[in-house]
Amino acid sequence: MTIDVATKEFYDQYWPRFVPIYEETKKYMLQTITEPHVGRALDAGCGHGLCSIVLSELADQVTGVDISTDSLDTARQQVAMAGRANITLLHQDLQSLDPALKDFDLVWCWGVAMMAPDPLKVMHNLMRATAPGGTVYLGLYLRTWLSPVHQLVRHFCRTVMNGPRRKKLVCDFFAGLTRVVCRLRGEEINRRPDNVSIQAQVEDWYYPPYKTFYTPDEIIDLFRRNGFQADCIQDRLGRMKSATIFVVRAVKTAG
């Protein structure tokens, strides 16, 4: 199995430190997923394991796969604490997903595919793994005119401001800036509800080795060309225009 080492190494150190808030994760997923019950579900890029746990309440059997072995260890701990016996966790790179992993009634891939060197390969593997009549929920970063700025900042952070001390300076700077701007605007702190800190969010914005941006129309067209009925069900999930996610729901045509 081919492994994207750079992404593995980043998330080996990220998810064990920043497990999201479970109740907020569950709240979002249950508001997003329309299927009340499915047979088999795939958590594609399961990371910390919380999404697999939520899926285990909707599915008879859940398979969670991730490239990061340390994240999988974290996921196993979370699954054990939740007492869920219908979850299987596997070490897989979504770019070379095992062909034996197929016929899933529901595929959940939120904020993962665009972090691979070849996101389109990931998406095609997810489509292949979906059973006829099954549903894919795919969350990707939205491409806007600010996306190149975001990528420039990422490049600067990864090449110049890397290492524990410098990374902490970057995360603390953006966290402080966010607090000041939100206070001046009379807004709540700009942090995803499930995230444990602004610093964690900043690190995930700027330090992953790969990040690709898309528009909903091109992803919907990709699904439709591959035998799916697809729609964008959420167009902007973040306040930051340069780092917001959209979600496409795609149903594989039966037959």
CSV table of C-alpha atoms in Angstrom, one decimal:
chain,number,residue,atom,x,y,z
A,1,MET,CA,0.0,0.0,0.0
A,2,THR,CA,1.3,3.4,-1.0
A,3,ILE,CA,1.3,5.9,1.9
A,4,ASP,CA,1.5,9.7,1.7
A,5,VAL,CA,4.2,10.1,4.3
A,6,ALA,CA,4.0,13.9,4.7
A,7,THR,CA,0.3,13.9,5.5
A,8,LYS,CA,0.7,10.9,7.8
A,9,GLU,CA,3.4,12.7,9.8
A,10,PHE,CA,1.3,15.9,10.1
A,11,TYR,CA,-1.8,14.1,11.4
A,12,ASP,CA,0.3,11.7,13.6
A,13,GLN,CA,1.1,14.7,15.7
A,14,TYR,CA,-2.2,16.7,15.2
A,15,TRP,CA,-5.2,14.6,16.1
A,16,PRO,CA,-3.8,13.0,19.2
A,17,ARG,CA,-3.4,16.6,20.6
A,18,PHE,CA,-6.7,18.1,19.3
A,19,VAL,CA,-9.6,15.7,19.6
A,20,PRO,CA,-12.7,17.7,18.8
A,21,ILE,CA,-15.7,18.2,21.0
A,22,TYR,CA,-17.9,15.1,20.6
A,23,GLU,CA,-21.3,16.6,21.2
A,24,GLU,CA,-20.7,19.3,18.7
A,25,THR,CA,-19.4,16.8,16.1
A,26,LYS,CA,-22.5,14.7,16.7
A,27,LYS,CA,-24.9,17.6,16.5
A,28,TYR,CA,-23.4,18.7,13.1
A,29,MET,CA,-23.4,15.2,11.6
A,30,LEU,CA,-27.0,14.4,12.6
A,31,GLN,CA,-28.1,17.7,11.1
A,32,THR,CA,-26.3,16.9,7.9
A,33,ILE,CA,-27.0,13.2,7.3
A,34,THR,CA,-30.6,12.6,6.2
A,35,GLU,CA,-30.5,8.7,6.3
A,36,PRO,CA,-32.0,7.5,9.6
A,37,HIS,CA,-30.4,4.1,9.2
A,38,VAL,CA,-27.9,2.4,6.9
A,39,GLY,CA,-26.3,-1.0,6.8
A,40,ARG,CA,-22.6,-0.3,6.1
A,41,ALA,CA,-20.9,3.1,6.5
A,42,LEU,CA,-17.4,4.2,5.6
A,43,ASP,CA,-15.7,7.0,7.6
A,44,ALA,CA,-13.1,8.0,4.9
A,45,GLY,CA,-10.3,9.7,6.8
A,46,CYS,CA,-11.6,8.9,10.3
A,47,GLY,CA,-8.8,10.7,12.2
A,48,HIS,CA,-9.8,11.1,15.8
A,49,GLY,CA,-12.6,8.6,15.4
A,50,LEU,CA,-15.5,10.7,16.6
A,51,CYS,CA,-17.3,10.7,13.3
A,52,SER,CA,-17.0,6.9,13.2
A,53,ILE,CA,-18.7,6.8,16.6
A,54,VAL,CA,-21.6,9.0,15.4
A,55,LEU,CA,-22.0,6.9,12.3
A,56,SER,CA,-22.1,3.7,14.5
A,57,GLU,CA,-25.4,5.0,15.9
A,58,LEU,CA,-26.9,5.1,12.4
A,59,ALA,CA,-25.2,2.1,10.8
A,60,ASP,CA,-25.1,-1.6,11.5
A,61,GLN,CA,-21.4,-1.7,10.7
A,62,VAL,CA,-18.8,1.2,10.4
A,63,THR,CA,-15.4,1.0,8.8
A,64,GLY,CA,-13.1,3.9,9.6
A,65,VAL,CA,-9.9,4.3,7.6
A,66,ASP,CA,-7.0,6.7,8.0
A,67,ILE,CA,-3.5,7.3,6.8
A,68,SER,CA,-2.2,8.3,10.3
A,69,THR,CA,-1.3,5.4,12.6
A,70,ASP,CA,-1.2,7.7,15.6
A,71,SER,CA,-4.6,9.1,14.8
A,72,LEU,CA,-5.9,5.5,14.5
A,73,ASP,CA,-4.6,4.8,18.0
A,74,THR,CA,-6.5,7.9,19.2
A,75,ALA,CA,-9.6,6.7,17.4
A,76,ARG,CA,-9.4,3.3,19.0
A,77,GLN,CA,-9.2,5.0,22.4
A,78,GLN,CA,-12.3,7.1,21.6
A,79,VAL,CA,-14.2,4.0,20.3
A,80,ALA,CA,-13.3,2.0,23.5
A,81,MET,CA,-14.5,4.9,25.7
A,82,ALA,CA,-17.7,5.1,23.8
A,83,GLY,CA,-18.2,1.3,24.1
A,84,ARG,CA,-19.0,0.8,20.4
A,85,ALA,CA,-18.5,-2.7,19.1
A,86,ASN,CA,-19.6,-2.2,15.5
A,87,ILE,CA,-16.6,-0.1,14.3
A,88,THR,CA,-13.6,-1.5,12.5
A,89,LEU,CA,-10.6,0.8,12.1
A,90,LEU,CA,-8.0,0.2,9.3
A,91,HIS,CA,-4.8,1.8,8.2
A,92,GLN,CA,-5.4,3.0,4.6
A,93,ASP,CA,-4.4,5.8,2.2
A,94,LEU,CA,-7.5,7.0,0.4
A,95,GLN,CA,-5.5,7.5,-2.7
A,96,SER,CA,-4.9,3.7,-2.8
A,97,LEU,CA,-8.0,2.5,-1.0
A,98,ASP,CA,-8.2,-1.3,-0.9
A,99,PRO,CA,-10.6,-2.4,-3.7
A,100,ALA,CA,-12.1,-4.9,-1.2
A,101,LEU,CA,-13.6,-2.0,0.7
A,102,LYS,CA,-16.7,-1.5,-1.4
A,103,ASP,CA,-20.6,-1.6,-1.3
A,104,PHE,CA,-21.0,1.0,1.5
A,105,ASP,CA,-24.4,2.4,1.9
A,106,LEU,CA,-23.0,5.7,3.3
A,107,VAL,CA,-19.6,7.3,2.7
A,108,TRP,CA,-18.6,10.2,5.0
A,109,CYS,CA,-15.5,12.2,3.9
A,110,TRP,CA,-15.5,15.6,5.6
A,111,GLY,CA,-12.5,17.9,5.1
A,112,VAL,CA,-10.2,15.0,4.1
A,113,ALA,CA,-10.0,14.5,0.3
A,114,MET,CA,-8.6,17.9,-0.5
A,115,MET,CA,-5.7,17.2,1.9
A,116,ALA,CA,-4.2,14.5,-0.3
A,117,PRO,CA,-1.6,15.0,-3.0
A,118,ASP,CA,-4.2,13.7,-5.6
A,119,PRO,CA,-7.7,14.6,-4.3
A,120,LEU,CA,-9.4,13.4,-7.5
A,121,LYS,CA,-8.0,9.9,-7.0
A,122,VAL,CA,-9.5,9.9,-3.5
A,123,MET,CA,-12.9,11.0,-4.9
A,124,HIS,CA,-12.9,8.3,-7.5
A,125,ASN,CA,-12.1,5.7,-4.9
A,126,LEU,CA,-14.9,7.0,-2.7
A,127,MET,CA,-17.3,6.7,-5.7
A,128,ARG,CA,-16.1,3.2,-6.4
A,129,ALA,CA,-16.6,2.2,-2.7
A,130,THR,CA,-20.2,3.4,-2.7
A,131,ALA,CA,-23.0,0.8,-3.2
A,132,PRO,CA,-25.6,1.4,-5.9
A,133,GLY,CA,-28.2,3.6,-4.2
A,134,GLY,CA,-25.6,4.6,-1.5
A,135,THR,CA,-24.8,8.2,-0.5
A,136,VAL,CA,-21.5,10.1,-0.3
A,137,TYR,CA,-21.2,13.2,1.9
A,138,LEU,CA,-18.1,15.1,0.8
A,139,GLY,CA,-16.8,18.2,2.4
A,140,LEU,CA,-14.1,20.2,0.5
A,141,TYR,CA,-12.5,23.6,0.8
A,142,LEU,CA,-14.2,26.3,-1.3
A,143,ARG,CA,-12.1,28.1,-3.9
A,144,THR,CA,-12.5,31.9,-3.8
A,145,TRP,CA,-10.4,34.8,-4.9
A,146,LEU,CA,-8.7,34.6,-1.5
A,147,SER,CA,-7.6,31.0,-1.9
A,148,PRO,CA,-4.2,32.0,-3.4
A,149,VAL,CA,-3.6,34.3,-0.4
A,150,HIS,CA,-4.4,31.4,1.9
A,151,GLN,CA,-1.9,29.2,0.0
A,152,LEU,CA,0.8,31.9,0.2
A,153,VAL,CA,0.4,32.2,3.9
A,154,ARG,CA,0.5,28.4,4.2
A,155,HIS,CA,3.7,28.3,2.2
A,156,PHE,CA,5.3,31.0,4.4
A,157,CYS,CA,4.2,29.1,7.6
A,158,ARG,CA,5.4,25.7,6.4
A,159,THR,CA,8.8,26.9,5.1
A,160,VAL,CA,9.7,29.8,7.5
A,161,MET,CA,7.6,29.5,10.6
A,162,ASN,CA,7.8,25.8,11.2
A,163,GLY,CA,9.1,23.9,14.2
A,164,PRO,CA,7.4,23.9,17.6
A,165,ARG,CA,8.3,27.4,18.8
A,166,ARG,CA,7.7,29.2,15.5
A,167,LYS,CA,4.5,27.3,14.9
A,168,LYS,CA,3.3,28.3,18.4
A,169,LEU,CA,4.0,31.9,17.6
A,170,VAL,CA,2.0,31.7,14.4
A,171,CYS,CA,-1.0,30.0,16.1
A,172,ASP,CA,-0.9,32.4,19.1
A,173,PHE,CA,-0.7,35.4,16.7
A,174,PHE,CA,-3.7,34.4,14.6
A,175,ALA,CA,-5.6,33.5,17.8
A,176,GLY,CA,-5.0,36.9,19.3
A,177,LEU,CA,-5.8,38.7,16.0
A,178,THR,CA,-9.0,36.7,15.7
A,179,ARG,CA,-10.1,37.7,19.3
A,180,VAL,CA,-9.3,41.4,18.6
A,181,VAL,CA,-11.1,41.5,15.3
A,182,CYS,CA,-14.2,39.7,16.7
A,183,ARG,CA,-14.3,42.0,19.7
A,184,LEU,CA,-14.1,45.1,17.5
A,185,ARG,CA,-16.9,43.8,15.3
A,186,GLY,CA,-19.0,42.7,18.3
A,187,GLU,CA,-19.0,39.1,17.0
A,188,GLU,CA,-18.4,35.8,18.7
A,189,ILE,CA,-15.0,34.2,18.5
A,190,ASN,CA,-14.4,32.8,15.1
A,191,ARG,CA,-13.9,29.1,16.0
A,192,ARG,CA,-15.7,26.1,14.8
A,193,PRO,CA,-18.0,24.8,17.5
A,194,ASP,CA,-16.4,21.4,17.6
A,195,ASN,CA,-12.8,22.7,17.8
A,196,VAL,CA,-11.0,22.7,21.1
A,197,SER,CA,-9.1,26.0,20.5
A,198,ILE,CA,-8.4,28.7,17.9
A,199,GLN,CA,-4.8,27.6,17.9
A,200,ALA,CA,-5.8,24.1,16.8
A,201,GLN,CA,-7.9,25.6,14.0
A,202,VAL,CA,-5.0,27.8,12.9
A,203,GLU,CA,-2.6,24.9,12.8
A,204,ASP,CA,-5.1,22.8,10.7
A,205,TRP,CA,-5.6,25.8,8.3
A,206,TYR,CA,-2.0,26.6,7.6
A,207,TYR,CA,0.3,23.6,8.3
A,208,PRO,CA,-1.0,20.5,6.4
A,209,PRO,CA,1.4,19.6,3.6
A,210,TYR,CA,-1.3,19.6,0.9
A,211,LYS,CA,-4.5,21.6,0.4
A,212,THR,CA,-6.6,22.0,-2.8
A,213,PHE,CA,-9.7,24.2,-3.3
A,214,TYR,CA,-12.7,23.5,-5.4
A,215,THR,CA,-16.1,24.9,-6.4
A,216,PRO,CA,-19.4,23.1,-5.8
A,217,ASP,CA,-20.2,23.1,-9.5
A,218,GLU,CA,-17.1,21.2,-10.6
A,219,ILE,CA,-17.5,18.5,-7.8
A,220,ILE,CA,-21.2,18.1,-8.7
A,221,ASP,CA,-20.3,17.7,-12.3
A,222,LEU,CA,-17.6,15.1,-11.4
A,223,PHE,CA,-20.2,13.1,-9.5
A,224,ARG,CA,-22.8,13.3,-12.2
A,225,ARG,CA,-20.3,12.2,-14.9
A,226,ASN,CA,-19.7,9.1,-12.7
A,227,GLY,CA,-23.3,8.0,-12.2
A,228,PHE,CA,-24.4,10.0,-9.2
A,229,GLN,CA,-27.2,12.4,-8.5
A,230,ALA,CA,-25.4,15.3,-6.6
A,231,ASP,CA,-26.3,18.5,-5.0
A,232,CYS,CA,-24.5,21.1,-2.8
A,233,ILE,CA,-26.3,20.9,0.6
A,234,GLN,CA,-24.1,23.4,2.5
A,235,ASP,CA,-22.2,26.1,0.7
A,236,ARG,CA,-20.2,27.9,3.4
A,237,LEU,CA,-19.4,26.4,6.8
A,238,GLY,CA,-16.8,28.9,7.9
A,239,ARG,CA,-16.5,32.6,8.5
A,240,MET,CA,-13.1,32.9,7.0
A,241,LYS,CA,-13.6,33.4,3.2
A,242,SER,CA,-10.2,31.9,2.5
A,243,ALA,CA,-10.9,28.7,4.5
A,244,THR,CA,-14.5,27.6,4.3
A,245,ILE,CA,-15.9,24.2,3.5
A,246,PHE,CA,-18.9,23.3,1.2
A,247,VAL,CA,-20.6,19.9,1.4
A,248,VAL,CA,-21.9,17.9,-1.6
A,249,ARG,CA,-24.4,15.0,-1.1
A,250,ALA,CA,-24.3,12.5,-3.9
A,251,VAL,CA,-26.4,9.4,-4.4
A,252,LYS,CA,-25.1,6.6,-6.7
A,253,THR,CA,-27.6,5.6,-9.3
A,254,ALA,CA,-28.9,2.1,-8.7
A,255,GLY,CA,-28.1,-0.6,-11.2
